[in-house]
Short mmCIF file of N, CA and C in Angstrom, two decimals:
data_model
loop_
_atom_site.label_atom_id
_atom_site.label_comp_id
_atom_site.label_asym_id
_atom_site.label_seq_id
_atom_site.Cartn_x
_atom_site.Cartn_y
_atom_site.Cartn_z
N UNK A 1 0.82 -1.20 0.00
CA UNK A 1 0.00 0.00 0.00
C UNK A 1 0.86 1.26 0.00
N UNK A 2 1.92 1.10 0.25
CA UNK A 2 2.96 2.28 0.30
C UNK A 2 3.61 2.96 -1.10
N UNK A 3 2.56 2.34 -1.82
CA UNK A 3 3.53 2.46 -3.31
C UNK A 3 1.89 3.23 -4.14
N UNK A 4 1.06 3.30 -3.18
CA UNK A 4 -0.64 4.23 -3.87
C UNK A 4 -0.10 5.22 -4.02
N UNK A 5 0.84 6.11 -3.29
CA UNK A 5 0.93 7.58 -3.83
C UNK A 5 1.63 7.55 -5.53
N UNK A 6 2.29 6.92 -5.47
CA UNK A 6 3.80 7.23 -6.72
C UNK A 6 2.38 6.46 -8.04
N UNK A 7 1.93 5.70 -7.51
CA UNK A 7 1.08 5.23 -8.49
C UNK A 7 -0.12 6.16 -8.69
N UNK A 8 -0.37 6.93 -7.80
CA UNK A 8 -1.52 8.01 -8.10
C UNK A 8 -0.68 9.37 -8.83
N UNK A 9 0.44 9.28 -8.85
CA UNK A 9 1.46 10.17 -9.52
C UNK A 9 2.01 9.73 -10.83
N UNK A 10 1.84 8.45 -10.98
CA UNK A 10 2.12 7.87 -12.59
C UNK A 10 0.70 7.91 -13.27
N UNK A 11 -0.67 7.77 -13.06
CA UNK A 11 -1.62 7.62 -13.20
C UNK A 11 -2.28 8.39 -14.62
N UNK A 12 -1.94 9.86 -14.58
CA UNK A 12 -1.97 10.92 -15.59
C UNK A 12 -0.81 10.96 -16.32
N UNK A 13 0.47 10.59 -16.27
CA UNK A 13 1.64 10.18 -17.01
C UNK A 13 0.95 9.00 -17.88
N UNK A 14 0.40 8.12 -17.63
CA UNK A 14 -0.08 7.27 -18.78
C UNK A 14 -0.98 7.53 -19.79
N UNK A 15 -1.65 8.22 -18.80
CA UNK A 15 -2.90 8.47 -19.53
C UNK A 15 -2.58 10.00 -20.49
N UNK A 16 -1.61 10.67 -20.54
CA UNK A 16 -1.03 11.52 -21.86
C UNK A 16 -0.45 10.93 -22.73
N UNK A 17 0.32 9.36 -21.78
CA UNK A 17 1.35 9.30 -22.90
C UNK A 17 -0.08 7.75 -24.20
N UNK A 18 -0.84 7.60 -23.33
CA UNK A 18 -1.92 6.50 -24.45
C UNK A 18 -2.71 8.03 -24.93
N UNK A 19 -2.91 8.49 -24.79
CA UNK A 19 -3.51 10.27 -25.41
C UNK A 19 -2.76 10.53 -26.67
N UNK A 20 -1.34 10.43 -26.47
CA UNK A 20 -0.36 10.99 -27.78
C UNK A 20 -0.37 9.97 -28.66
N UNK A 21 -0.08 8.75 -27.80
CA UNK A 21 -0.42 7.46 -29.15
C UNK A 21 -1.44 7.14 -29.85
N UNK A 22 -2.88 7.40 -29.76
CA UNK A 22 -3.64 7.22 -29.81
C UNK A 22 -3.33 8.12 -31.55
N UNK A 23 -4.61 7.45 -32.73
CA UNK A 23 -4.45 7.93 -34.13
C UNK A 23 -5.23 9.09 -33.83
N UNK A 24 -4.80 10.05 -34.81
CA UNK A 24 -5.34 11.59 -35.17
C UNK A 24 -6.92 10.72 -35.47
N UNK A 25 -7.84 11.25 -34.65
CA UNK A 25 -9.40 11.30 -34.80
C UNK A 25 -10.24 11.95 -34.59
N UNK A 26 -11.29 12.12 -35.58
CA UNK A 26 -12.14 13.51 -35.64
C UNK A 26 -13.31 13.28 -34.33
N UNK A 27 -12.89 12.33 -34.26
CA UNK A 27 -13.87 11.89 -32.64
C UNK A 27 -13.60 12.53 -31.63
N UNK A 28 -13.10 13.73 -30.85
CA UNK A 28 -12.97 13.87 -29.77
C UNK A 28 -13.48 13.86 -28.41
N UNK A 29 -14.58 13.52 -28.60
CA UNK A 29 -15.24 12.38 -27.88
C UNK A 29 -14.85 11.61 -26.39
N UNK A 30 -14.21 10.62 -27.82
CA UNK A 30 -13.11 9.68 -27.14
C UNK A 30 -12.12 10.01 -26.57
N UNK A 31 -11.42 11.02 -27.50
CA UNK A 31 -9.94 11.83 -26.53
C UNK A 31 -10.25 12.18 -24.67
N UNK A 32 -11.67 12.54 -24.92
CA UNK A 32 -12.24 13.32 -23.72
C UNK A 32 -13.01 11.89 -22.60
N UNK A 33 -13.41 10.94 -23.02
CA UNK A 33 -13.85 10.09 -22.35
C UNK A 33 -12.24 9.20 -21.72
N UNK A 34 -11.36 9.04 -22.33
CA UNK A 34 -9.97 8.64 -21.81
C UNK A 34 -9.51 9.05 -21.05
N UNK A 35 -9.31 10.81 -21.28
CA UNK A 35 -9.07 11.32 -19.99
C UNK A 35 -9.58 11.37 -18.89
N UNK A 36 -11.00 11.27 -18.98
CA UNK A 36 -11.59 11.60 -17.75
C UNK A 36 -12.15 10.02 -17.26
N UNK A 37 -11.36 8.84 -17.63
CA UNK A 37 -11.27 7.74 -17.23
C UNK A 37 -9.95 7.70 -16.36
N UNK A 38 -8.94 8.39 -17.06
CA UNK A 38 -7.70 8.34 -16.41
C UNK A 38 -7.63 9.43 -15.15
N UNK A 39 -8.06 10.17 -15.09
CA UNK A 39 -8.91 11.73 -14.04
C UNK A 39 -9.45 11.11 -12.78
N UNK A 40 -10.46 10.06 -13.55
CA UNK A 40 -11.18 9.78 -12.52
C UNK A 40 -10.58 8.35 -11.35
N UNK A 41 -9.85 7.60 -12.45
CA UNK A 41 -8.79 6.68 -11.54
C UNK A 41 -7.87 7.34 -11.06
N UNK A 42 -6.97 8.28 -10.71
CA UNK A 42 -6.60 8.86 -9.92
C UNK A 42 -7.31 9.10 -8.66
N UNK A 43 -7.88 9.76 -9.02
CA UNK A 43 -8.93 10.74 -7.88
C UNK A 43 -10.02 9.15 -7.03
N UNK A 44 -10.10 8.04 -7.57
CA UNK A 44 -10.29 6.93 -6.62
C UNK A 44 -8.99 6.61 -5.81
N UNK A 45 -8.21 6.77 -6.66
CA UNK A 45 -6.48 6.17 -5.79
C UNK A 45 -6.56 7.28 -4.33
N UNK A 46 -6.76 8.65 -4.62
CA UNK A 46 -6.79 9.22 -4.03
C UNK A 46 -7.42 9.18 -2.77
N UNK A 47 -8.99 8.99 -2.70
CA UNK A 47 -9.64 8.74 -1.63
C UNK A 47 -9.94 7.77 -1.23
N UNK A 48 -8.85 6.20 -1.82
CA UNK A 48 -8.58 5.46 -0.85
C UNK A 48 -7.23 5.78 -0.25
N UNK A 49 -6.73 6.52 -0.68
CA UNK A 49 -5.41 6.75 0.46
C UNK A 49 -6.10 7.62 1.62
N UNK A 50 -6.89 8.49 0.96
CA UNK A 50 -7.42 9.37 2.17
C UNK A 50 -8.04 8.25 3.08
N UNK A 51 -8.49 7.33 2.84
CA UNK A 51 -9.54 6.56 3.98
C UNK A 51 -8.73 5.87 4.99
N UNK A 52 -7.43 5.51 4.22
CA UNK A 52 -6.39 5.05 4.50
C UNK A 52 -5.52 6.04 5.47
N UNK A 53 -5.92 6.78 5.53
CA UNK A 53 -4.71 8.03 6.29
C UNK A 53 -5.02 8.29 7.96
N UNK A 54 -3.91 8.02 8.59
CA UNK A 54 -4.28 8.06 10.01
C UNK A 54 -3.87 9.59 10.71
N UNK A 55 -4.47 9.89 10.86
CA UNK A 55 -3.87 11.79 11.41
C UNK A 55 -2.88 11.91 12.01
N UNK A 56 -2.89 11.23 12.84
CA UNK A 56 -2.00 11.68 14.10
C UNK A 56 -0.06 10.70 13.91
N UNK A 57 -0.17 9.79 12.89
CA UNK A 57 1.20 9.57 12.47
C UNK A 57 2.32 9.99 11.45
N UNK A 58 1.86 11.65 11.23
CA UNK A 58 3.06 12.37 10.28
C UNK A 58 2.65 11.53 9.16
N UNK A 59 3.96 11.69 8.39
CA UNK A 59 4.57 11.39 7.24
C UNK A 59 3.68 9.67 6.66
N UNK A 60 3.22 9.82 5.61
CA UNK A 60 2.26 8.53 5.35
C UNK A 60 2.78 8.08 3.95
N UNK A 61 2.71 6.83 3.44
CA UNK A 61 2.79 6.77 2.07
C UNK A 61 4.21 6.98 1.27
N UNK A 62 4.71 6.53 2.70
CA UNK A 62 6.54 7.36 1.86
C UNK A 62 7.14 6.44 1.26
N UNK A 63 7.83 6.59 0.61
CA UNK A 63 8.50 5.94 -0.60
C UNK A 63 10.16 6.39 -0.93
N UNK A 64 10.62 6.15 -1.24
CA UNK A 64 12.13 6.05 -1.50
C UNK A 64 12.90 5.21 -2.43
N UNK A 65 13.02 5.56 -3.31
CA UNK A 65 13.84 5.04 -5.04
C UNK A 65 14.61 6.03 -5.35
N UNK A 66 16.35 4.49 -4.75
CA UNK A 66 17.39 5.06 -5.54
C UNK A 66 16.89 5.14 -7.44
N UNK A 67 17.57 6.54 -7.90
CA UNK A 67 17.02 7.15 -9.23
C UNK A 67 18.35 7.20 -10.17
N UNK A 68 19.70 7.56 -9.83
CA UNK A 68 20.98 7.39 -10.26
C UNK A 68 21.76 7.51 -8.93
N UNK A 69 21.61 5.63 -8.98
CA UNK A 69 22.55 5.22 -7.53
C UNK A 69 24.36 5.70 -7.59
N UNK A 70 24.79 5.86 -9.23
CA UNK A 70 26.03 6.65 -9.10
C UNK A 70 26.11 7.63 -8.30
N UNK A 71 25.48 8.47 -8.71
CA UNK A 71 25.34 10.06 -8.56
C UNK A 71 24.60 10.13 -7.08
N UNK A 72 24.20 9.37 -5.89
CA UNK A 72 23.82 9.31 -5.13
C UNK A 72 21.89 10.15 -5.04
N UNK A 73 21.61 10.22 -6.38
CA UNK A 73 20.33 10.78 -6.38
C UNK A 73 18.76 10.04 -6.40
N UNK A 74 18.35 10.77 -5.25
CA UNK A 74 16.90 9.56 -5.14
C UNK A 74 15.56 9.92 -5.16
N UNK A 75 14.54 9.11 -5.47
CA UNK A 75 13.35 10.12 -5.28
C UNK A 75 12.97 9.89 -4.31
N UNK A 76 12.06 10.59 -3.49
CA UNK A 76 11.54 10.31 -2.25
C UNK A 76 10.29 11.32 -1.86
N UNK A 77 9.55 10.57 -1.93
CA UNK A 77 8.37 11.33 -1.44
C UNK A 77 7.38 10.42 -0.36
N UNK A 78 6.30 11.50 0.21
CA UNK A 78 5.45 10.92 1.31
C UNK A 78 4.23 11.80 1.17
N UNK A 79 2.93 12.05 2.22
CA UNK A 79 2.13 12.46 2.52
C UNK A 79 2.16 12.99 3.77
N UNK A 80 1.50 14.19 3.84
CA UNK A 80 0.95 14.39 5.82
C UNK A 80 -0.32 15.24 5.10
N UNK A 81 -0.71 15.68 6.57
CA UNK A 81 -2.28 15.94 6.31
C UNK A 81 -2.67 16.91 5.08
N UNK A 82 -2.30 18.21 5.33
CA UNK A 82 -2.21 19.06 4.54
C UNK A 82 -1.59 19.00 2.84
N UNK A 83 -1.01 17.80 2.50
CA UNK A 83 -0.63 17.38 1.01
C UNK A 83 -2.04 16.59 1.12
N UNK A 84 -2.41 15.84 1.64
CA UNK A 84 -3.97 14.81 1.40
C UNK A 84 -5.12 16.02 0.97
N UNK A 85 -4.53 16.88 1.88
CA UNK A 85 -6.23 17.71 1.17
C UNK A 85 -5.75 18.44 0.35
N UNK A 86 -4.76 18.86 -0.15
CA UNK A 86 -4.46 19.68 -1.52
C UNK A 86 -4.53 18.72 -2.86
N UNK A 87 -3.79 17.02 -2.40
CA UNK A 87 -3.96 16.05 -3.61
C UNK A 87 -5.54 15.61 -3.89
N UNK A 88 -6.44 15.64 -2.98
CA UNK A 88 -7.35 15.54 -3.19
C UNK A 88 -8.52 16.98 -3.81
N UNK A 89 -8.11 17.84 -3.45
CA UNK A 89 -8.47 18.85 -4.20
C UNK A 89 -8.18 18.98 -5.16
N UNK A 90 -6.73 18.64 -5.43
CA UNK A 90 -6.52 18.63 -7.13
C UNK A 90 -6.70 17.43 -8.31
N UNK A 91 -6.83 16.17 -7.63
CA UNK A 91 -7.34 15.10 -8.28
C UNK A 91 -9.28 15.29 -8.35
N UNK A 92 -9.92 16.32 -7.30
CA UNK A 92 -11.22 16.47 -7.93
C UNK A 92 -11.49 17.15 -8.65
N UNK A 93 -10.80 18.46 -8.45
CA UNK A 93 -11.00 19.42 -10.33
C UNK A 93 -10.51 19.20 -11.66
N UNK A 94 -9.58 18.00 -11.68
CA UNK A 94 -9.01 17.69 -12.59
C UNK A 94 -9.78 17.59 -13.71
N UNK A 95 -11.10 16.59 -13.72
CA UNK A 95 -11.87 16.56 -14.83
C UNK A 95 -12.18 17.43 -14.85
#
């Protein structure tokens, strides 16, 4: 379960990069029903992490990937309260 955030952070990375692949079509329609398939799976990832989120233990959801283990550079990210209600504010206006 520690790996819902980075995956609610790849979530719209896919869903541009099947957007760009996708053939030139006069349907846009479809362009618009994809996205807001990919919009809206986020924004579920989202408020099960929120349901998932305990208040009172800081830092939630953290994660840590060496990124260029030469170069000693890594990614690292987490949650606390105040990122939950901004990611969730911004995964609901998205569509």
């Amino acid at each position: 379960m520690s790996n819902l955030l980075l995956i609610i952070m790849c979530i719209p990375v896919f869903g541009a990069i099947i957007l760009s692949l996708m053939k030139n079509s006069d349907n846009t329609r479809t362009f618009a029903n994809i996205a807001l398939l990919f919009s809206a799976a986020a924004f579920a990832g989202t408020v099960a992490m929120a349901l998932s989120f305990i208040p009172a233990n800081g830092f939630q959801q953290v994660f840590n990937y060496n990124w260029i283990p030469g170069l000693g550079v890594t990614f690292y990210g987490g949650i606390d309260g105040i990122s939950l209600l901004l990611l969730l504010l911004t995964n609901l206006l998205t569509p």
